[in-house]
Amino acid sequence: MNFLGQLWNKDIPEGSSILLVGTPGAGKTMFCQSLADSFLKSNFSCLYIAVDRAPVDIRKDFGRLGTDIRRMESEKRLAFVDGYGWLSGKSNETFRIENLANLTELIIVIERASSYLGGRILLVFDSISPLPLHNPEIDVIKFIQLLSARLRNWKGIGIYVMQAGIHSEKFCNALAFLVDGIFEMKMEEENDGRIRRYFRIRNLRFMTPRMTWTPFVIESGKGLKFQESEVPQ
């Protein structure tokens, strides 16, 4: 059982591709890292595709959660694909790309990294939002469709992180059609001036998830913790 068991007493079905949508600062990356940490503790492997930030920074985040990064990587349980370092022209990662505009190269590197890990894999793509900056939207849609098909063959689970409010409606609708579920996150300012974050499972194919907005906090060294109270949709 992953950490979503705090909220929903079921596992994400193997072979599923999930679109995680939220505004900047809503906690999407922390959600992914908390989820990955719980999957690693459940004998899954994790393939983290780092596009928005360098893998070295993500390793530090995992360390704050208490994840034994060195052991996970040495046991071939955790691997990173560096989709960020090409911007500076420098990357020391084993799995890296030369250009985010080359989606063929990206899928090849992902396949190499997944073969290296083996077993059941949680794939985190953080995030897919820069892809349309370097590729036509239709090519990105085809890429996500291909990657999702690979995940089903691997009996893995994919989390595709996407920034809310910056993509075309056509692009968002196409992705919503391709994936098996949509998770949403948002951040709101309360009457007392405090910032509060919320999460919900909007839909998940073949399942009946809890669809109400549920507040959560980000605890230092522990990641996400869901709270009991809810707000109307």
mmCIF file of C-alpha atoms in Angstrom:
data_model
loop_
_atom_site.group_PDB
_atom_site.id
_atom_site.type_symbol
_atom_site.label_atom_id
_atom_site.label_comp_id
_atom_site.label_asym_id
_atom_site.label_seq_id
_atom_site.Cartn_x
_atom_site.Cartn_y
_atom_site.Cartn_z
ATOM 1 C CA MET A 1 0.000 0.000 0.000
ATOM 2 C CA ASN A 2 1.430 3.409 -0.983
ATOM 3 C CA PHE A 3 1.058 6.619 1.020
ATOM 4 C CA LEU A 4 -2.229 7.378 -0.772
ATOM 5 C CA GLY A 5 -3.659 4.809 1.649
ATOM 6 C CA GLN A 6 -4.017 7.749 4.049
ATOM 7 C CA LEU A 7 -6.705 9.012 1.674
ATOM 8 C CA TRP A 8 -7.899 6.089 -0.384
ATOM 9 C CA ASN A 9 -7.737 2.469 0.745
ATOM 10 C CA LYS A 10 -6.617 1.064 -2.611
ATOM 11 C CA ASP A 11 -3.490 0.738 -4.725
ATOM 12 C CA ILE A 12 -3.021 2.409 -8.099
ATOM 13 C CA PRO A 13 -3.564 -0.396 -10.646
ATOM 14 C CA GLU A 14 -0.412 -1.639 -12.368
ATOM 15 C CA GLY A 15 -0.123 -0.464 -15.953
ATOM 16 C CA SER A 16 -1.788 2.883 -15.155
ATOM 17 C CA SER A 17 -0.676 6.259 -16.441
ATOM 18 C CA ILE A 18 -1.669 9.198 -14.256
ATOM 19 C CA LEU A 19 -1.674 12.893 -15.118
ATOM 20 C CA LEU A 20 -0.840 15.002 -12.065
ATOM 21 C CA VAL A 21 -2.020 18.565 -12.672
ATOM 22 C CA GLY A 22 -1.500 21.565 -10.430
ATOM 23 C CA THR A 23 -0.459 25.177 -10.164
ATOM 24 C CA PRO A 24 3.144 26.161 -9.304
ATOM 25 C CA GLY A 25 3.810 25.666 -5.596
ATOM 26 C CA ALA A 26 0.887 23.291 -5.088
ATOM 27 C CA GLY A 27 3.241 20.473 -4.015
ATOM 28 C CA LYS A 28 3.406 18.317 -7.161
ATOM 29 C CA THR A 29 7.092 17.457 -6.895
ATOM 30 C CA MET A 30 6.822 16.690 -3.180
ATOM 31 C CA PHE A 31 3.811 14.477 -3.938
ATOM 32 C CA CYS A 32 5.875 12.538 -6.500
ATOM 33 C CA GLN A 33 8.808 12.131 -4.155
ATOM 34 C CA SER A 34 6.586 10.980 -1.279
ATOM 35 C CA LEU A 35 4.872 8.526 -3.610
ATOM 36 C CA ALA A 36 8.206 7.254 -4.924
ATOM 37 C CA ASP A 37 9.535 6.818 -1.383
ATOM 38 C CA SER A 38 6.509 4.705 -0.440
ATOM 39 C CA PHE A 39 6.785 2.621 -3.632
ATOM 40 C CA LEU A 40 10.485 1.984 -3.003
ATOM 41 C CA LYS A 41 9.515 0.649 0.425
ATOM 42 C CA SER A 42 7.012 -1.655 -1.304
ATOM 43 C CA ASN A 43 9.629 -3.369 -3.504
ATOM 44 C CA PHE A 44 8.980 -1.261 -6.588
ATOM 45 C CA SER A 45 11.796 0.373 -8.492
ATOM 46 C CA CYS A 46 11.577 4.052 -9.388
ATOM 47 C CA LEU A 47 12.642 5.773 -12.596
ATOM 48 C CA TYR A 48 12.657 9.542 -12.108
ATOM 49 C CA ILE A 49 12.775 11.656 -15.268
ATOM 50 C CA ALA A 50 14.063 15.040 -14.128
ATOM 51 C CA VAL A 51 13.198 17.858 -16.514
ATOM 52 C CA ASP A 52 12.363 20.844 -14.305
ATOM 53 C CA ARG A 53 15.289 20.401 -11.900
ATOM 54 C CA ALA A 54 18.671 18.710 -11.813
ATOM 55 C CA PRO A 55 18.831 15.134 -10.450
ATOM 56 C CA VAL A 56 21.364 16.237 -7.817
ATOM 57 C CA ASP A 57 18.720 18.517 -6.274
ATOM 58 C CA ILE A 58 16.064 15.810 -6.376
ATOM 59 C CA ARG A 59 18.425 13.431 -4.578
ATOM 60 C CA LYS A 60 18.702 15.998 -1.778
ATOM 61 C CA ASP A 61 14.903 16.122 -1.534
ATOM 62 C CA PHE A 62 14.729 12.330 -1.275
ATOM 63 C CA GLY A 63 17.373 12.456 1.438
ATOM 64 C CA ARG A 64 15.214 14.834 3.470
ATOM 65 C CA LEU A 65 12.405 12.278 3.294
ATOM 66 C CA GLY A 66 14.719 9.674 4.766
ATOM 67 C CA THR A 67 15.149 7.708 1.529
ATOM 68 C CA ASP A 68 18.458 5.831 1.459
ATOM 69 C CA ILE A 69 19.483 7.156 -1.950
ATOM 70 C CA ARG A 70 22.897 5.479 -2.092
ATOM 71 C CA ARG A 71 21.488 2.065 -1.274
ATOM 72 C CA MET A 72 18.542 2.416 -3.650
ATOM 73 C CA GLU A 73 20.812 3.406 -6.529
ATOM 74 C CA SER A 74 23.477 0.794 -5.748
ATOM 75 C CA GLU A 75 20.795 -1.928 -5.646
ATOM 76 C CA LYS A 76 19.412 -0.738 -9.003
ATOM 77 C CA ARG A 77 16.123 0.242 -7.392
ATOM 78 C CA LEU A 78 16.296 3.942 -8.270
ATOM 79 C CA ALA A 79 17.577 5.659 -11.404
ATOM 80 C CA PHE A 80 17.372 9.118 -12.899
ATOM 81 C CA VAL A 81 17.060 10.290 -16.480
ATOM 82 C CA ASP A 82 18.584 13.751 -16.735
ATOM 83 C CA GLY A 83 16.403 15.888 -18.976
ATOM 84 C CA TYR A 84 17.653 19.101 -17.392
ATOM 85 C CA GLY A 85 21.438 19.092 -17.703
ATOM 86 C CA TRP A 86 21.413 19.596 -21.479
ATOM 87 C CA LEU A 87 20.408 23.225 -20.885
ATOM 88 C CA SER A 88 23.814 23.913 -19.330
ATOM 89 C CA GLY A 89 25.620 21.393 -21.526
ATOM 90 C CA LYS A 90 26.806 19.381 -18.509
ATOM 91 C CA SER A 91 25.527 16.155 -16.954
ATOM 92 C CA ASN A 92 27.269 13.360 -15.080
ATOM 93 C CA GLU A 93 24.229 11.079 -15.083
ATOM 94 C CA THR A 94 24.420 7.633 -16.660
ATOM 95 C CA PHE A 95 21.062 8.196 -18.338
ATOM 96 C CA ARG A 96 20.774 11.612 -19.960
ATOM 97 C CA ILE A 97 19.570 13.275 -23.116
ATOM 98 C CA GLU A 98 21.326 15.709 -25.410
ATOM 99 C CA ASN A 99 18.257 17.722 -26.371
ATOM 100 C CA LEU A 100 14.663 17.819 -25.137
ATOM 101 C CA ALA A 101 13.540 18.398 -28.724
ATOM 102 C CA ASN A 102 14.542 14.842 -29.616
ATOM 103 C CA LEU A 103 11.674 12.722 -28.295
ATOM 104 C CA THR A 104 13.011 9.617 -30.049
ATOM 105 C CA GLU A 105 16.226 9.894 -28.055
ATOM 106 C CA LEU A 106 14.207 10.426 -24.873
ATOM 107 C CA ILE A 107 12.113 7.268 -25.290
ATOM 108 C CA ILE A 108 15.261 5.253 -26.074
ATOM 109 C CA VAL A 109 16.997 6.501 -22.910
ATOM 110 C CA ILE A 110 13.880 5.761 -20.834
ATOM 111 C CA GLU A 111 13.778 2.206 -22.210
ATOM 112 C CA ARG A 112 17.477 1.722 -21.393
ATOM 113 C CA ALA A 113 16.956 2.973 -17.857
ATOM 114 C CA SER A 114 13.880 0.781 -17.316
ATOM 115 C CA SER A 115 15.792 -2.290 -18.538
ATOM 116 C CA TYR A 116 18.602 -1.402 -16.135
ATOM 117 C CA LEU A 117 16.162 -1.334 -13.202
ATOM 118 C CA GLY A 118 13.954 -4.270 -14.156
ATOM 119 C CA GLY A 119 11.001 -5.465 -12.091
ATOM 120 C CA ARG A 120 7.946 -3.339 -11.320
ATOM 121 C CA ILE A 121 8.615 0.320 -11.979
ATOM 122 C CA LEU A 122 7.099 3.599 -10.846
ATOM 123 C CA LEU A 123 7.985 6.160 -13.510
ATOM 124 C CA VAL A 124 7.834 9.820 -12.499
ATOM 125 C CA PHE A 125 8.058 12.382 -15.313
ATOM 126 C CA ASP A 126 8.631 15.740 -13.647
ATOM 127 C CA SER A 127 7.470 17.458 -15.692
ATOM 128 C CA ILE A 128 6.043 17.124 -19.188
ATOM 129 C CA SER A 129 5.250 20.856 -19.377
ATOM 130 C CA PRO A 130 8.545 21.879 -21.057
ATOM 131 C CA LEU A 131 8.052 19.319 -23.857
ATOM 132 C CA PRO A 132 5.699 21.514 -25.952
ATOM 133 C CA LEU A 133 8.240 24.339 -25.737
ATOM 134 C CA HIS A 134 10.636 22.255 -27.835
ATOM 135 C CA ASN A 135 8.264 20.021 -29.821
ATOM 136 C CA PRO A 136 4.920 20.339 -31.641
ATOM 137 C CA GLU A 137 2.015 19.451 -29.349
ATOM 138 C CA ILE A 138 0.955 16.542 -31.572
ATOM 139 C CA ASP A 139 4.429 14.998 -31.236
ATOM 140 C CA VAL A 140 4.264 15.287 -27.452
ATOM 141 C CA ILE A 141 0.839 13.622 -27.446
ATOM 142 C CA LYS A 142 2.194 10.745 -29.544
ATOM 143 C CA PHE A 143 5.180 10.459 -27.194
ATOM 144 C CA ILE A 144 2.920 10.189 -24.116
ATOM 145 C CA GLN A 145 0.794 7.590 -25.894
ATOM 146 C CA LEU A 146 3.894 5.537 -26.717
ATOM 147 C CA LEU A 147 5.330 5.823 -23.206
ATOM 148 C CA SER A 148 2.001 4.823 -21.663
ATOM 149 C CA ALA A 149 1.891 1.732 -23.875
ATOM 150 C CA ARG A 150 5.409 0.819 -22.739
ATOM 151 C CA LEU A 151 4.342 1.194 -19.108
ATOM 152 C CA ARG A 152 1.453 -1.197 -19.595
ATOM 153 C CA ASN A 153 3.837 -3.765 -21.061
ATOM 154 C CA TRP A 154 6.199 -3.305 -18.117
ATOM 155 C CA LYS A 155 3.263 -3.515 -15.637
ATOM 156 C CA GLY A 156 4.548 -0.242 -14.293
ATOM 157 C CA ILE A 157 2.844 2.942 -13.105
ATOM 158 C CA GLY A 158 3.492 6.344 -14.642
ATOM 159 C CA ILE A 159 3.004 9.783 -13.099
ATOM 160 C CA TYR A 160 3.151 12.646 -15.608
ATOM 161 C CA VAL A 161 3.436 16.017 -13.874
ATOM 162 C CA MET A 162 1.877 18.977 -15.703
ATOM 163 C CA GLN A 163 1.593 22.652 -14.798
ATOM 164 C CA ALA A 164 -1.989 23.898 -14.790
ATOM 165 C CA GLY A 165 -3.070 26.862 -16.886
ATOM 166 C CA ILE A 166 -0.213 27.072 -19.399
ATOM 167 C CA HIS A 167 -1.201 24.564 -22.080
ATOM 168 C CA SER A 168 -3.832 24.707 -24.802
ATOM 169 C CA GLU A 169 -7.250 23.190 -24.159
ATOM 170 C CA LYS A 170 -6.780 20.820 -27.102
ATOM 171 C CA PHE A 171 -3.495 19.527 -25.675
ATOM 172 C CA CYS A 172 -4.972 19.022 -22.193
ATOM 173 C CA ASN A 173 -8.020 17.214 -23.557
ATOM 174 C CA ALA A 174 -5.865 14.885 -25.644
ATOM 175 C CA LEU A 175 -3.746 13.948 -22.623
ATOM 176 C CA ALA A 176 -6.843 13.442 -20.465
ATOM 177 C CA PHE A 177 -8.126 11.015 -23.102
ATOM 178 C CA LEU A 178 -4.846 9.050 -23.204
ATOM 179 C CA VAL A 179 -4.179 8.580 -19.495
ATOM 180 C CA ASP A 180 -5.946 6.262 -17.053
ATOM 181 C CA GLY A 181 -6.469 8.836 -14.343
ATOM 182 C CA ILE A 182 -6.098 12.466 -13.333
ATOM 183 C CA PHE A 183 -4.866 13.692 -9.958
ATOM 184 C CA GLU A 184 -5.262 17.393 -9.192
ATOM 185 C CA MET A 185 -3.561 19.730 -6.726
ATOM 186 C CA LYS A 186 -4.212 23.346 -5.880
ATOM 187 C CA MET A 187 -3.122 26.050 -3.479
ATOM 188 C CA GLU A 188 -5.507 28.649 -1.983
ATOM 189 C CA GLU A 189 -5.256 31.531 0.434
ATOM 190 C CA GLU A 190 -7.647 31.228 3.368
ATOM 191 C CA ASN A 191 -9.526 34.118 5.026
ATOM 192 C CA ASP A 192 -6.878 34.299 7.730
ATOM 193 C CA GLY A 193 -4.157 34.771 5.109
ATOM 194 C CA ARG A 194 -2.720 31.270 5.430
ATOM 195 C CA ILE A 195 -1.884 29.282 2.318
ATOM 196 C CA ARG A 196 -3.531 25.865 2.160
ATOM 197 C CA ARG A 197 -2.914 23.049 -0.305
ATOM 198 C CA TYR A 198 -5.476 20.536 -1.567
ATOM 199 C CA PHE A 199 -5.430 17.255 -3.467
ATOM 200 C CA ARG A 200 -8.069 15.128 -5.160
ATOM 201 C CA ILE A 201 -8.318 12.118 -7.436
ATOM 202 C CA ARG A 202 -10.490 13.457 -10.241
ATOM 203 C CA ASN A 203 -10.874 10.119 -11.971
ATOM 204 C CA LEU A 204 -9.186 6.737 -12.261
ATOM 205 C CA ARG A 205 -10.194 4.209 -14.891
ATOM 206 C CA PHE A 206 -11.998 1.089 -13.645
ATOM 207 C CA MET A 207 -11.970 2.433 -10.082
ATOM 208 C CA THR A 208 -14.265 4.568 -7.935
ATOM 209 C CA PRO A 209 -11.904 6.955 -6.162
ATOM 210 C CA ARG A 210 -12.598 9.584 -3.544
ATOM 211 C CA MET A 211 -13.146 12.741 -5.611
ATOM 212 C CA THR A 212 -13.501 15.474 -2.975
ATOM 213 C CA TRP A 213 -10.750 18.022 -2.345
ATOM 214 C CA THR A 214 -8.684 16.988 0.671
ATOM 215 C CA PRO A 215 -6.229 19.352 2.388
ATOM 216 C CA PHE A 216 -2.676 18.288 3.059
ATOM 217 C CA VAL A 217 0.460 19.649 4.658
ATOM 218 C CA ILE A 218 4.104 19.171 3.755
ATOM 219 C CA GLU A 219 5.975 18.074 6.865
ATOM 220 C CA SER A 220 9.721 18.435 7.088
ATOM 221 C CA GLY A 221 11.372 15.037 6.779
ATOM 222 C CA LYS A 222 8.036 13.286 6.232
ATOM 223 C CA GLY A 223 6.628 14.630 2.968
ATOM 224 C CA LEU A 224 2.882 14.896 2.414
ATOM 225 C CA LYS A 225 0.317 14.243 5.109
ATOM 226 C CA PHE A 226 -3.383 14.365 4.301
ATOM 227 C CA GLN A 227 -5.809 15.933 6.755
ATOM 228 C CA GLU A 228 -9.355 14.974 7.642
ATOM 229 C CA SER A 229 -11.351 18.029 6.723
ATOM 230 C CA GLU A 230 -12.525 18.649 3.173
ATOM 231 C CA VAL A 231 -13.723 21.573 1.076
ATOM 232 C CA PRO A 232 -16.530 21.539 -1.496
ATOM 233 C CA GLN A 233 -15.605 20.874 -5.118
#
